[in-house]
Coordinates of C-alpha atoms in Angstrom, one line a residue:
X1 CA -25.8 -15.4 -41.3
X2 CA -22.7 -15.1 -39.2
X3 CA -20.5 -18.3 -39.1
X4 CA -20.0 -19.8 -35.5
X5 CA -18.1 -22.5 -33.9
X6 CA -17.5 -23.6 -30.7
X7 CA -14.4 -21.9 -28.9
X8 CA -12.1 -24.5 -26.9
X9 CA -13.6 -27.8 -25.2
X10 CA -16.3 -25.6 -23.8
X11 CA -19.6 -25.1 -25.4
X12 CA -19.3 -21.1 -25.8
X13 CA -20.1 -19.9 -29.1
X14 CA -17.9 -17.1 -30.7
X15 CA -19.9 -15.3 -33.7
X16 CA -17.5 -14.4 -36.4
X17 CA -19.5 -11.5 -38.0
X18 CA -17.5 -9.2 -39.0
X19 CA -18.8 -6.1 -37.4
X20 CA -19.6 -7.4 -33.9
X21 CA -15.8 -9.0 -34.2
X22 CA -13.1 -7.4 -31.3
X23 CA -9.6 -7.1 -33.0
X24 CA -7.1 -8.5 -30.8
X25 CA -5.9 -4.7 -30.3
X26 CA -9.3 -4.6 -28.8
X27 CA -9.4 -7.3 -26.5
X28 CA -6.1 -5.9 -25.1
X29 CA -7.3 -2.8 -24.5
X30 CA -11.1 -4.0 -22.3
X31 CA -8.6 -6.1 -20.8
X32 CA -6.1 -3.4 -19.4
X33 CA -9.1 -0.9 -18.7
X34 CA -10.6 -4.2 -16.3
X35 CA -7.2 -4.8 -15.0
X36 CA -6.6 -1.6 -13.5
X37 CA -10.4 -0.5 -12.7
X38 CA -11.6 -3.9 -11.3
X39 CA -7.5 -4.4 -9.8
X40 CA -7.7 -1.3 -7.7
X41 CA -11.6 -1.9 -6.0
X42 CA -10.0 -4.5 -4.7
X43 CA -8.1 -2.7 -2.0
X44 CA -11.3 -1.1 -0.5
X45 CA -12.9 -4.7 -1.0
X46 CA -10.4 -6.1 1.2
X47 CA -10.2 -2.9 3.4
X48 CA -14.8 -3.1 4.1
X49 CA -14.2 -7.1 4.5
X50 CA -11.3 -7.1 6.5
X51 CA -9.4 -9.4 4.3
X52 CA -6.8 -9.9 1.6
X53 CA -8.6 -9.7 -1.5
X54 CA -7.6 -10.0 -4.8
X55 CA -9.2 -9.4 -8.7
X56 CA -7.0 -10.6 -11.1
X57 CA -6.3 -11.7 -14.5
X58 CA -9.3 -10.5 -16.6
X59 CA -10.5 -13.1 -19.5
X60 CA -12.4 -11.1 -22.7
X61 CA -14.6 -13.3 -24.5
X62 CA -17.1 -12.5 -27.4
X63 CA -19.9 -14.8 -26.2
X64 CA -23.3 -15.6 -27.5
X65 CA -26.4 -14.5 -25.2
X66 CA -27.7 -18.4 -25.4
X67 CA -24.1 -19.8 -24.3
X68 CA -25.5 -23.1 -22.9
X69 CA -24.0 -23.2 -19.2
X70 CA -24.9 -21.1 -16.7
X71 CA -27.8 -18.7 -18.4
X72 CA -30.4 -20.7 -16.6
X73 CA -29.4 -21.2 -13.2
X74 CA -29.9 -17.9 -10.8
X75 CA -27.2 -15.6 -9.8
X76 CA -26.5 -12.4 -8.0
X77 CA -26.7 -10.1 -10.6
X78 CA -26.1 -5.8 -10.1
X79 CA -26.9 -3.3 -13.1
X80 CA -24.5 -0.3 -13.3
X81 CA -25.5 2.9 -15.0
X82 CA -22.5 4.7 -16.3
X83 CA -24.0 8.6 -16.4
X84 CA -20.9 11.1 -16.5
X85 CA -18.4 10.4 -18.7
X86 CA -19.2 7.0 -20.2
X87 CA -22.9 6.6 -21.3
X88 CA -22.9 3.0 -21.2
X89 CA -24.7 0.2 -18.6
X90 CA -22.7 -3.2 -18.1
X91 CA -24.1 -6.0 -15.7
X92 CA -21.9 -7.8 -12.8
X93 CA -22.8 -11.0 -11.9
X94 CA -21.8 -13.3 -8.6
X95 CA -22.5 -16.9 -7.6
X96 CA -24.5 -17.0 -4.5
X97 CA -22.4 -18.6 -2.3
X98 CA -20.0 -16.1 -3.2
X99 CA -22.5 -13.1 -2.9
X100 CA -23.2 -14.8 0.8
X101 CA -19.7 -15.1 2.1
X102 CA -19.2 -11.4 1.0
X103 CA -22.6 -10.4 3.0
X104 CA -21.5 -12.5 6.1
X105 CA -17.9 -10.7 6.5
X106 CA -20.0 -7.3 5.8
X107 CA -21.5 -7.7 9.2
X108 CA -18.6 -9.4 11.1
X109 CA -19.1 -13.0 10.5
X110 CA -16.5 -14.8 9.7
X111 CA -17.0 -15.6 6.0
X112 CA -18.4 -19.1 5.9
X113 CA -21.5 -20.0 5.3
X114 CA -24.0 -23.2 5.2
X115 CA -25.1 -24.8 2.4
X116 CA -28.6 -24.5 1.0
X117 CA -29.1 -20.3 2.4
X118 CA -31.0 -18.4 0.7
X119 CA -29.9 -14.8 0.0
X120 CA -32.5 -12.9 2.2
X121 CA -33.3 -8.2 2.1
X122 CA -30.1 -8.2 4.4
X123 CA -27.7 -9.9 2.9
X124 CA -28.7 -8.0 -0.4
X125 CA -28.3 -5.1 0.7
X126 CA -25.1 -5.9 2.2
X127 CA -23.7 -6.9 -1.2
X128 CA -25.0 -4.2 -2.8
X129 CA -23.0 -1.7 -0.7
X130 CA -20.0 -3.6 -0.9
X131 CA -20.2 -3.5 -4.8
X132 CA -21.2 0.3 -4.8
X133 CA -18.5 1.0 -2.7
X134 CA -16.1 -0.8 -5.2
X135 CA -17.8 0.6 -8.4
X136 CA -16.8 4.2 -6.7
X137 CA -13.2 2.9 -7.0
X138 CA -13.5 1.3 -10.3
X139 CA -15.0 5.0 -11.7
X140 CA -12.2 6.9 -9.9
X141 CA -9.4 4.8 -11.9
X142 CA -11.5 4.8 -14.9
X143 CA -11.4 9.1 -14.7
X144 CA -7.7 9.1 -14.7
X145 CA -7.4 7.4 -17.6
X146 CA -9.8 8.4 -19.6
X147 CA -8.9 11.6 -18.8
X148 CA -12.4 13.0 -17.8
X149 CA -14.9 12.5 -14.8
X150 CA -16.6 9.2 -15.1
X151 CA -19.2 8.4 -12.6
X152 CA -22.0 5.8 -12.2
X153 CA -25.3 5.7 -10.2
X154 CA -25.6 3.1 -7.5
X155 CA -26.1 -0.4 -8.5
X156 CA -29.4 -2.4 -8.2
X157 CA -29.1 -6.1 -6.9
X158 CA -31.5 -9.3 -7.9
X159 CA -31.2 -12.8 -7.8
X160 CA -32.3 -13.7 -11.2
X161 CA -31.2 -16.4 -14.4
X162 CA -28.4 -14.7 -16.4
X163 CA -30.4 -15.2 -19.6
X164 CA -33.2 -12.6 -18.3
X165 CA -30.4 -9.9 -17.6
X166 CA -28.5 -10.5 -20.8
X167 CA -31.4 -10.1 -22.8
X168 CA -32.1 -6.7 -21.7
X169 CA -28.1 -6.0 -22.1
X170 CA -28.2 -7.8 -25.8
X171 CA -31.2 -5.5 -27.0
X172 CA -28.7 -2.3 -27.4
X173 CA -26.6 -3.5 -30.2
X174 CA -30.1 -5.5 -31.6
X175 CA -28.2 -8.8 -31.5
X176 CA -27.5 -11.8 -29.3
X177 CA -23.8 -11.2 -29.1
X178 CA -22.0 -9.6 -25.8
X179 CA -18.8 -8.9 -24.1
X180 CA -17.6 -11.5 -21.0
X181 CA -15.3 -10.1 -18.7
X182 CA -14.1 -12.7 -16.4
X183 CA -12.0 -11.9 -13.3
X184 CA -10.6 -14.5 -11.2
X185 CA -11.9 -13.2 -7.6
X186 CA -10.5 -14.7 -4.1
X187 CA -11.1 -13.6 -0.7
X188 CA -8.8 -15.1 1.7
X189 CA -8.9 -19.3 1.9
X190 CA -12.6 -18.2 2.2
X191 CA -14.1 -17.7 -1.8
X192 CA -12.1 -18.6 -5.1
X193 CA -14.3 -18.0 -7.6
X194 CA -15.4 -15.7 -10.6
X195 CA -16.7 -12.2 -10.7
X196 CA -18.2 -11.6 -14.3
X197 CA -18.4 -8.5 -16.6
X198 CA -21.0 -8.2 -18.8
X199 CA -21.2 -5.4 -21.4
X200 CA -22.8 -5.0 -25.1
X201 CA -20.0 -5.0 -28.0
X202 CA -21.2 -1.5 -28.7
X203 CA -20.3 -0.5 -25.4
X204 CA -17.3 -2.2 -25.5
X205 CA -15.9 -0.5 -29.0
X206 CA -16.8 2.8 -27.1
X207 CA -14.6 2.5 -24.2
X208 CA -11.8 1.6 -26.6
X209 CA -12.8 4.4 -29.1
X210 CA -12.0 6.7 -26.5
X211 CA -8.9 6.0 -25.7
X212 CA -8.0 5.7 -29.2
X213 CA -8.9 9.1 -29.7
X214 CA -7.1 10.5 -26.8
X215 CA -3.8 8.9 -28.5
X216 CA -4.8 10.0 -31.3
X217 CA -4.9 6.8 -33.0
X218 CA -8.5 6.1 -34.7
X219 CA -7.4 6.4 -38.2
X220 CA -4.9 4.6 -40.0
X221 CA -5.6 1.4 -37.8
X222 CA -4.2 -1.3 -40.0
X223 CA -1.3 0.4 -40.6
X224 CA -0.6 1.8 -36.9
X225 CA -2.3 -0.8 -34.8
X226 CA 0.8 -2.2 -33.3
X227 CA 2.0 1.6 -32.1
X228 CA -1.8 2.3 -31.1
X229 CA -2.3 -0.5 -28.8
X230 CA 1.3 1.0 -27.4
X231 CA -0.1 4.2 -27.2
X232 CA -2.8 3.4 -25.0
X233 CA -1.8 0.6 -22.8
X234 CA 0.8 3.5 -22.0
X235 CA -1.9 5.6 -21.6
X236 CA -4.3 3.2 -19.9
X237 CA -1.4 2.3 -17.4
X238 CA -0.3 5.8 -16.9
X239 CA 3.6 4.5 -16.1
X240 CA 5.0 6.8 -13.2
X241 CA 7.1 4.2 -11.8
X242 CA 9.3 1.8 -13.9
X243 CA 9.4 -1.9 -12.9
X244 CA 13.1 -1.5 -11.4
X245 CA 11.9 1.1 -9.6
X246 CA 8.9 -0.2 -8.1
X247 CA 11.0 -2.9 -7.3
X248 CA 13.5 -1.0 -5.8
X249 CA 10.7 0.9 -3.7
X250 CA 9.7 -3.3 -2.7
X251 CA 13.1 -4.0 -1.5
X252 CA 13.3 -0.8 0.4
X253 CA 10.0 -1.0 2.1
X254 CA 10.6 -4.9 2.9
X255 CA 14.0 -4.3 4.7
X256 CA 13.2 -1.5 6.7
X257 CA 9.5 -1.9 7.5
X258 CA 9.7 -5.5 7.6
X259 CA 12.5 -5.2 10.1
X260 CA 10.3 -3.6 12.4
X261 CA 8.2 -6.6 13.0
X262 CA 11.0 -7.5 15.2
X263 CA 10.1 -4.5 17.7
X264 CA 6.5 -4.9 17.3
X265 CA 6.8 -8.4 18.1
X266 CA 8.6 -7.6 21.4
X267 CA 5.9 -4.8 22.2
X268 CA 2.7 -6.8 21.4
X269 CA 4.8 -10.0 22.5
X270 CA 3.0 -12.0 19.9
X271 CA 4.8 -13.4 16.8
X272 CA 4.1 -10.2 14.1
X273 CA 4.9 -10.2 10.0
X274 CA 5.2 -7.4 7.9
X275 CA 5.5 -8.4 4.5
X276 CA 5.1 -9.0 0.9
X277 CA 4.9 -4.8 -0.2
X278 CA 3.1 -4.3 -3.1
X279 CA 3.8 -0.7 -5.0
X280 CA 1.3 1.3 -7.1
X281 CA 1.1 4.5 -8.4
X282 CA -2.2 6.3 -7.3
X283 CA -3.9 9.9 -8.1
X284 CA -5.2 11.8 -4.8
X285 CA -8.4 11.2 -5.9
X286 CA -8.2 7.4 -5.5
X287 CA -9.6 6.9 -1.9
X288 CA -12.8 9.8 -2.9
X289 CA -15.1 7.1 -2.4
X290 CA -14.3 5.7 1.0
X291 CA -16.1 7.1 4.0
X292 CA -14.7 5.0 6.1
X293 CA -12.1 6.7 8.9
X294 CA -8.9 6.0 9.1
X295 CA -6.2 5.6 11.6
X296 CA -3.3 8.0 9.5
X297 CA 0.5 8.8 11.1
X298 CA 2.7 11.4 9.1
X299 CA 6.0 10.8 9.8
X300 CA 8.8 13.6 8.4
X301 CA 12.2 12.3 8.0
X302 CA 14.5 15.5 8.6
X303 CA 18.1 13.4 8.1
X304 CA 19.5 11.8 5.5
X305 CA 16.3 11.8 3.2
X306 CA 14.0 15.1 4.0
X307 CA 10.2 13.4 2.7
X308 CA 6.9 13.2 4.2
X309 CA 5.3 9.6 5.1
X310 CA 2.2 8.6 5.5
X311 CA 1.7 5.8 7.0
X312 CA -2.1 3.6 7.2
X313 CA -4.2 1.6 9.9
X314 CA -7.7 0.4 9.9
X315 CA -9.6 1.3 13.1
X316 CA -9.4 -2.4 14.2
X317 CA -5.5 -2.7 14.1
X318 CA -5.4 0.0 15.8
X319 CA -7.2 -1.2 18.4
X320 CA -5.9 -4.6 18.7
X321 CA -2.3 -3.7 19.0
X322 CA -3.1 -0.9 21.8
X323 CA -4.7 -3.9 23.6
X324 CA -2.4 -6.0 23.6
X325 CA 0.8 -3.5 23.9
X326 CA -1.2 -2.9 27.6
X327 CA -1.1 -6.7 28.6
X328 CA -4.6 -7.6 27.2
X329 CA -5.4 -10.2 24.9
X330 CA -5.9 -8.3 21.6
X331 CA -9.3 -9.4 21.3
X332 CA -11.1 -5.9 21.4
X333 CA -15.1 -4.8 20.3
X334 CA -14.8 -3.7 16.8
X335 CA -17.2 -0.7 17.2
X336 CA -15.4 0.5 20.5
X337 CA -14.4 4.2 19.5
X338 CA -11.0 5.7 19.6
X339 CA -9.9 7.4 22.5
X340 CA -7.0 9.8 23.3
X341 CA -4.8 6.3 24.8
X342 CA -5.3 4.4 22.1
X343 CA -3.9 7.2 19.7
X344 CA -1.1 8.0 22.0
X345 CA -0.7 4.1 22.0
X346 CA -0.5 3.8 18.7
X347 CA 2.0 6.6 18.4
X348 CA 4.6 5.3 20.8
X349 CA 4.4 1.9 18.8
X350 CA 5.1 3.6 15.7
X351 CA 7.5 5.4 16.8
X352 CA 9.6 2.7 18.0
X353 CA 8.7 0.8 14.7
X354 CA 9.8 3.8 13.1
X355 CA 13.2 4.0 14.6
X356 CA 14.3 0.4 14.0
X357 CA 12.9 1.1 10.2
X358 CA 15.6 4.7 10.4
X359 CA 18.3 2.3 11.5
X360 CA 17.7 -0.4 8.7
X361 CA 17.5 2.6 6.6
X362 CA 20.7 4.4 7.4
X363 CA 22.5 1.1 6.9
X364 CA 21.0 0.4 3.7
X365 CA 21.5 4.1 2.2
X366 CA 25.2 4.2 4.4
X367 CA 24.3 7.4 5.6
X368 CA 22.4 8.4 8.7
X369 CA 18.7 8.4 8.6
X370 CA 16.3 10.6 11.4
X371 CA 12.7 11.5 11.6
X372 CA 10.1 12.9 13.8
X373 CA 8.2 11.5 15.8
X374 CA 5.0 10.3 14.0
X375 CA 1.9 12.7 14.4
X376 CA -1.9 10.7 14.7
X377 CA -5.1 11.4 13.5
X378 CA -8.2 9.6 13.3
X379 CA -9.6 10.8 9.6
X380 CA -11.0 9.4 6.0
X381 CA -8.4 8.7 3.7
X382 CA -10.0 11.2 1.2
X383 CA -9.7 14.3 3.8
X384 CA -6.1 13.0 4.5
X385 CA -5.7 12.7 0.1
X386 CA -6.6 16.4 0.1
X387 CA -4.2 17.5 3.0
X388 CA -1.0 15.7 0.8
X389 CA -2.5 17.2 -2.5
X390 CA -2.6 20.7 -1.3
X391 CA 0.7 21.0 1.1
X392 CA 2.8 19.2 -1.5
X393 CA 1.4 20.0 -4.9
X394 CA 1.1 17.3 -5.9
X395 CA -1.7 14.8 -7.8
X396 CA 0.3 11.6 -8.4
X397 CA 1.1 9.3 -5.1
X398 CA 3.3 6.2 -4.4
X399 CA 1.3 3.4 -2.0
X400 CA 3.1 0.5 -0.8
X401 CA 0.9 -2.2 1.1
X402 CA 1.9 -4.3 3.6
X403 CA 0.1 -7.9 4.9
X404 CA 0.2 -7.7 8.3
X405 CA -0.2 -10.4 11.1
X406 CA -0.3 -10.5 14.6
X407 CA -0.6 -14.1 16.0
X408 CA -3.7 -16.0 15.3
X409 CA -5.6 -12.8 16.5
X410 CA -5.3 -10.6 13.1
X411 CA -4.7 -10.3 8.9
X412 CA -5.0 -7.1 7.9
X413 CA -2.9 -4.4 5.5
X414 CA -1.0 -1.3 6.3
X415 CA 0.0 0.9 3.8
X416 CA 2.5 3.4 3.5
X417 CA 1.8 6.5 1.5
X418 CA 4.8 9.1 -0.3
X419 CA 4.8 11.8 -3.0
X420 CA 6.2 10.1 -6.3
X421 CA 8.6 12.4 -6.9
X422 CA 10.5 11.8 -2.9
X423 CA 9.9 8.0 -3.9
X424 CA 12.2 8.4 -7.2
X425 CA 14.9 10.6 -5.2
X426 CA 14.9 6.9 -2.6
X427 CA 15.4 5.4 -5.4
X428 CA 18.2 7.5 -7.2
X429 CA 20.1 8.0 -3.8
X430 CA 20.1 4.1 -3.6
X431 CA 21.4 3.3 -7.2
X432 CA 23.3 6.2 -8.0
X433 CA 25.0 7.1 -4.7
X434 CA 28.2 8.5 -6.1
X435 CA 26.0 11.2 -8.5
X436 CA 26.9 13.5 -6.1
X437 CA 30.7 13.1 -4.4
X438 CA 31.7 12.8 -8.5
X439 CA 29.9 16.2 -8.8
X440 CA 31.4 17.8 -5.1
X441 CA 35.0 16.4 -6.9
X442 CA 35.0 18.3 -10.5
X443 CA 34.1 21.1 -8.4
X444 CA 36.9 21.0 -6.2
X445 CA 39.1 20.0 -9.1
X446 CA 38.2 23.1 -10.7
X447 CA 39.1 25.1 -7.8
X448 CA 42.4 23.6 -7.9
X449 CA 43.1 25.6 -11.0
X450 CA 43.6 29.0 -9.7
X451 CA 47.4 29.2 -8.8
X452 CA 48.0 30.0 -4.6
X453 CA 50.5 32.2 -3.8
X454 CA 53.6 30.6 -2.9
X455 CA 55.2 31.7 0.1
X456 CA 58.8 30.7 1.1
X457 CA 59.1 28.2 3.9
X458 CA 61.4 28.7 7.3
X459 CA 62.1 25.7 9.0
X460 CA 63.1 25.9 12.8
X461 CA 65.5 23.8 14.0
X462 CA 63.8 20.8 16.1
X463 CA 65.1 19.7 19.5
X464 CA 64.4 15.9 20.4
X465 CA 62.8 16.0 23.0
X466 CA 62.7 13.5 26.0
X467 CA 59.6 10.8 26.2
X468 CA 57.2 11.3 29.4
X469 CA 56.4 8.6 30.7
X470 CA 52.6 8.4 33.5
X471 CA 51.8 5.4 35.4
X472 CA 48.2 5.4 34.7
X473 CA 47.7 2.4 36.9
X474 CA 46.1 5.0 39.7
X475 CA 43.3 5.7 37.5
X476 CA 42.2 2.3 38.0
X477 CA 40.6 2.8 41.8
X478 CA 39.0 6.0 40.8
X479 CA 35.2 4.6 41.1
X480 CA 32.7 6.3 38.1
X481 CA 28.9 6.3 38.7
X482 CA 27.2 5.4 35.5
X483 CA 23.7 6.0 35.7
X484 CA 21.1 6.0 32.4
X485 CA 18.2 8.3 32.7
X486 CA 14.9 7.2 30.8
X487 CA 12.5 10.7 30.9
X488 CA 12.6 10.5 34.4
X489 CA 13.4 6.8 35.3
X490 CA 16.9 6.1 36.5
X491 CA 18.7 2.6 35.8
X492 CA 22.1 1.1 36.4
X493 CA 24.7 -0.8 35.1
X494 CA 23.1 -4.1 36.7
X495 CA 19.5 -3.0 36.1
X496 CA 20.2 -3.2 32.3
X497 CA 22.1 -6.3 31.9
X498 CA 19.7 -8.0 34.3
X499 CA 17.1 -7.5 31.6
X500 CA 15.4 -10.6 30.1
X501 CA 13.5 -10.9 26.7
X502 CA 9.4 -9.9 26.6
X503 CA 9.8 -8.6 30.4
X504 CA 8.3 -5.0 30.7
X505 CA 10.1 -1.8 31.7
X506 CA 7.7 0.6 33.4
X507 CA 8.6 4.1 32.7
X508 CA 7.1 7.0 34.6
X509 CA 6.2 9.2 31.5
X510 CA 6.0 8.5 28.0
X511 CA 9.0 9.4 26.1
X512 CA 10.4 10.1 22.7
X513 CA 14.0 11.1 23.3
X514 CA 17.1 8.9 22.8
X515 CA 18.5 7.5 26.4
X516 CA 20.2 9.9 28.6
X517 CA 23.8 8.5 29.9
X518 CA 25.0 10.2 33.4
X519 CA 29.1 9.5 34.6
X520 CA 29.3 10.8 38.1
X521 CA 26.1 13.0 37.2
X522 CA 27.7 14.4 34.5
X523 CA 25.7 14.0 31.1
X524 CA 28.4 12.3 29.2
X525 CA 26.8 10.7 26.0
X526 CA 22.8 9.6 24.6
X527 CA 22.4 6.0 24.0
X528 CA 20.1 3.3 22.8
X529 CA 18.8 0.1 24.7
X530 CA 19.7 -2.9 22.6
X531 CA 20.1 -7.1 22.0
X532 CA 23.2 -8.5 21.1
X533 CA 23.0 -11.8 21.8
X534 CA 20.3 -12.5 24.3
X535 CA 22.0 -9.7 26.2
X536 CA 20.5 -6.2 26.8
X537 CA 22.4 -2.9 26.9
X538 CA 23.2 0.5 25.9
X539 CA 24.9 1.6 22.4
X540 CA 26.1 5.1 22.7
X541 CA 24.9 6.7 19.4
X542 CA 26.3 10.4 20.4
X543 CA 28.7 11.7 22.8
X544 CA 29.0 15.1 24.1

């Protein structure tokens, strides 16, 4: 008979047979695979529900089927079949509250719900797709590191009592011990609560069999279990970024994207944050399962750093911004389509974003930063995946996310999407700026080897000569007509400096060139408009 005892001040049971025992090596291991699987189906979670969502901190416990607490009371539960790659079925399992806030923002409610509903066909199914569409993501991270194709059928949903499920999950290993996965799950100030993993110990071992074997480290485990578990977290983590450079990649993104907020804010004229940049390492396979379109801007910087950018907005951003940027009140339809203004809409407000972030840039980096101005699609994030896969050759991807905020109207993300290897050059050029001036001097030092020819020197005799002196007080009345030319829109001296904060500038085209500066009609220099002090004007930023 195994020996149990009760595990902390709750009334859990852990079975200490020896066979159905996870080492601690083990436990690790379930609990990185969660991590990263369960981690990153959070962002298309929070992408189909429209808010910031987060599944964190996964618990392992070795739990016995009869654990006294909840096995009785009824709770969302979904079965997942694993049938390429891992041959395996684990259980999920929700609260019902929980399960009905998620159905409610499916279908554009606003997440809270009254006590004492029941879970009706709708609200199921609602759920259900939600999970299937988060299970997609889970099974694409779990194929990366796994290092083969895993792949699931669709889940089935049931309200039923844990203990009936469990049963049917217990009969594999012909025991009454299983695997708990806990996650902490919390949607917004909405839902903070659990979602729950439930798997057989068989199961369990296989998943971390299988990595073991890829590392090469099944045998030997007493001896090597401290460089195994290395081994395969490395593996399981698959480390393309270090932390100082993901945190360089933060600081980066924070100063220049977050500082244009500031321009946004003055186009939308609503208060606007950008912040908080989270950075991950993702394959180009990692958004296969979302069919849900896109609103994607590539950006190419061609000064300073030469990368692609790719650069992320849900259809209702989008939207919301356009709205408002054309004097409404950002509260738009959420199924109104896309039109040809919007996009151009959205492109001009990048663009500007885009310019302040290039200034922020070129004064972090002390060098001069330029880019293009942004091209916009409407696409899946998948077709846009393949695109980046194919024209840079690349599989591995850097994605920074962003919580955004406009006013009280909107919480959403935007993310900003790079080739890893033009994310590490960012980095390099920020730390290591002098790499390549030490490099430019050796050569020159070098070429100061070979002897020059010396040539003898005449020196002509120099005559003092007598100052001229100009009275340059006549200049003084000569009148100058400054004029600055905007497309086709012309300004003056006074029409800039009489400029106030939030007041609108109509333009007679839509521009993307630099401000055109006229001195008695003669182009002279290109400028900027700018704010120093509460006061607008123009900052030449290249004379002719």
């Amino acid at each position: 008979m195994p020996e149990q005892h009760t595990k902390g001040d709750t009334s859990t049971i852990v079975l200490e047979k020896e066979n159905e025992h996870l080492t601690p090596q083990e436990c690790d291991i379930l609990g990185e695979i969660a991590n990263i699987s369960f981690g990153s189906a959070s962002t298309v979670l929070s992408t189909i529900l429209n808010r910031q969502v987060s599944i964190t901190a996964p618990r392992i416990e070795l739990v016995d089927l009869y654990d006294s607490r909840d096995v009785e009371v009824p709770h969302v539960v979904l079965n997942i079949h694993f049938t390429k790659g891992l041959d395996m079925e684990n259980l999920l399992v929700l609260k019902q509250d929980v399960a009905l806030s998620i159905a409610d923002l499916m279908m554009m409610g606003t997440g809270e719900v009254e006590d004492g509903k029941e879970l009706g066909e709708l609200e199921l199914s609602a759920v259900q797709e939600a999970m299937n569409q988060m299970m997609g993501f889970a099974a694409t991270s779990m194929s990366e590191f796994f290092q083969d194709t895993v792949d699931m059928s669709p889940p089935t949903i049931k309200v039923v009592k844990l203990s009936e499920e469990m049963e049917k999950i217990s009969e594999i290993d012909g025991n009454h011990t299983i695997v708990k996965v806990s996650f902490d799950l919390k949607i917004d100030n909405l839902v903070n609560s659990k979602l729950v993993q439930i798997v057989s110990v068989e199961h369990a071992k296989q998943m971390v069999n299988k990595l073991m074997q890829l590392s090469g480290g099944v045998e030997e485990k007493d001896e090597t279990a401290e460089v195994v578990e290395t081994e395969i977290v490395e593996e399981v983590e698959k480390e393309h970024l270090t932390q100082e450079e993901k945190d360089v990649l933060g600081e980066i993104a924070n100063i220049s994207i977050g500082s244009a907020s500031t321009v946004l804010s003055t186009l939308l004229n609503q208060p606007v944050t950008i912040s908080t940049p989270n950075v991950e390492a993702i394959n180009v396979r990692h958004y296969d399962g979302v069919p849900v379109p896109f609103v994607i801007l590539n950006v190419d910087f061609v000064e300073g750093l030469k990368n692609e950018n790719v650069f992320v907005f849900t259809k209702d951003v989008a939207l919301t911004m356009v709205d408002l940027m054309m004097m409404g009140t950002g509260e738009v339809d959420p199924e109104k389509e896309l039109t040809e203004l919007e996009l151009s809409g959205i492109k001009e407000i990048m663009n500007q974003m885009m310019g302040h972030a290039a200034t922020a840039m070129s004064e972090m980096f002390q060098e001069k930063m330029d880019m293009t101005p942004p091209n916009v699609k409407f696409v899946t994030l998948k077709e846009e995946m393949e695109y980046l896969g194919e024209s840079m050759e690349v599989d591995e991807l850097v994605q920074i996310t962003f919580n955004l905020e406009i006013g009280d109207l909107l919480q959403s993300k935007m993310y900003q999407i790079l080739p890893i290897y033009e994310a590490k050059e960012m980095v390099r050029r920020l730390l290591y700026p002098m790499v390549e001036e030490e490099i430019a001097t050796e050569e020159i030092e070098e070429e100061k080897i070979v002897e020059p020819v010396v040539q003898p020197i005449e020196f002509k005799e120099v005559k003092q000569m007598e100052p001229v002196y100009m009275d340059t007080s006549i200049l003084q009345n000569v009148e100058m007509n400054v004029k600055f030319v905007f497309g086709s829109t012309v300004k003056t001296i006074q029409d800039i400096l009489s400029l106030q904060e939030n007041e609108a500038v109509v333009l007679d085209e839509d521009i993307d060139e630099p401000i055109r500066i006229y001195v008695n009609d003669v182009l002279v220099a290109y400028g900027e408009l700018v704010n120093v002090d509460g006061f607008f004007g123009v900052k030449v930023t290249k004379s002719l």
